[in-house]
């Protein structure tokens, strides 16, 4: 696809702009910002990928993955406002997930150790881990505050912090994994996953594309569970003081 | 009442002592002792004092009723005794040992707290009664007797705890705490959500437990009649400060402080029975 052909699709954006003005939706600015941003971000990433693929240097691959994890952590941390030192906990959970999943994929030689595989797969694993982290923290905070009475009652009966909060941590872990599981259930029926679409458009055999997609699906489901559990267990102690008192994030 | 009153005289109970001069010494017969306790809490952007330089002693086996206007710090004072919160200043002693030096689960088992509107744990009445022992990996010996001790029929064991009436829940919460065999029982307005006859009933069961086991009671109540009926000593908390400490009869008959008289006349709010 040439740049010229691509630029024709800007007509769609122009259409959206016209509609927004006509219906007084007031979205013009957002549409323009979104268009410009996505263009720049993707172009930059495209060139960076090109360089990284060509160099095939572990250092650059590492840097690229690190950058993904930092951005993902930054984003998920917004959901955990009020929890002390939450940033590092998310970072550790996401890193653990990435290392374990890639370790398995590369260690068992399921995927080749080239940037062409490592980077896009990392992107999907880390991206999903980010969403799961955000969901977990959000849900965990609201579970803990709506069940404050039960937590306090357990503590007052001589229970440990862990005993008092475990049922609600489990609820939060469960809830954070539901979207991943649900989307796995309907995959292919509702929408074709991005990676598969990309492979097919680029001319790959659909069966081959499906195999890769399944690989992604399995990795993402496992990594969602891993992220959620690791982050949950790293986070719950932050809801208590050294003297086993409940302090809810504000 | 006379039985309890005798208990108190035997333990020779002063209600309050100023211990600023006597650093290491405390009443060995004291169940709970507050020494110059202060606590502030964050409200919005401000740090507001909730308890101020508060001292007091509760002798073993004594019933102290704690009254005061809404927001005067009564619930906060209770939470200090089982370390659900820590004082900013001063110390709280349980059986002569500072609360922060206790093993925390042990402290909370020894000092039971029943909340104003208790949360039921999911499951049956039986599950709720077993909850405390289960936390320690133990099993509950005789659940039926526990139910009887709060005046409930044994066929309730299989009922879903979430579907009980307010009064029944309150009794289950009380029973759940009693299963731990606490030596001190902190009661936070445990009867104020109940209708008068249910309230009276729960009150009787609490007193029965107190008489049978010699449990020390620190009993917060909005009902002045109840405070008078059940108390050996009565403490009045106003604005986080101890406004009066007196034997219950004296407190109601001949209040020493002006504040108490005004509180009893209903002028401070929150004291209406
Ligand atoms: N967790 C908390 N955070 C901030 N402020 C609190 C907290 N708990 C209590 N307070 C404040 O401390 C003060 C005393 O509260 P407390 O609940 O001890 O009063 P109380 O005497 O039990 O009142 P009531 O009779 O209404 O139950 C109140 O002003 C209350 O707003
Ligand atoms: Mg209260």
Short mmCIF file of C-alpha atoms and ligand atoms in Angstrom, two decimals, chain B residues 74-75 116 188-189 220, ligand 2:
data_model
loop_
_atom_site.label_atom_id
_atom_site.label_comp_id
_atom_site.label_asym_id
_atom_site.label_seq_id
_atom_site.Cartn_x
_atom_site.Cartn_y
_atom_site.Cartn_z
CA UNK B 74 -16.90 6.64 71.85
CA UNK B 75 -16.42 4.20 68.99
CA UNK B 116 -23.17 -1.35 65.99
CA UNK B 188 -20.80 -0.46 70.48
CA UNK B 189 -24.47 0.47 70.66
CA UNK B 220 -21.36 2.26 74.59
MG1 LIG C 2 -20.07 5.32 67.45
#
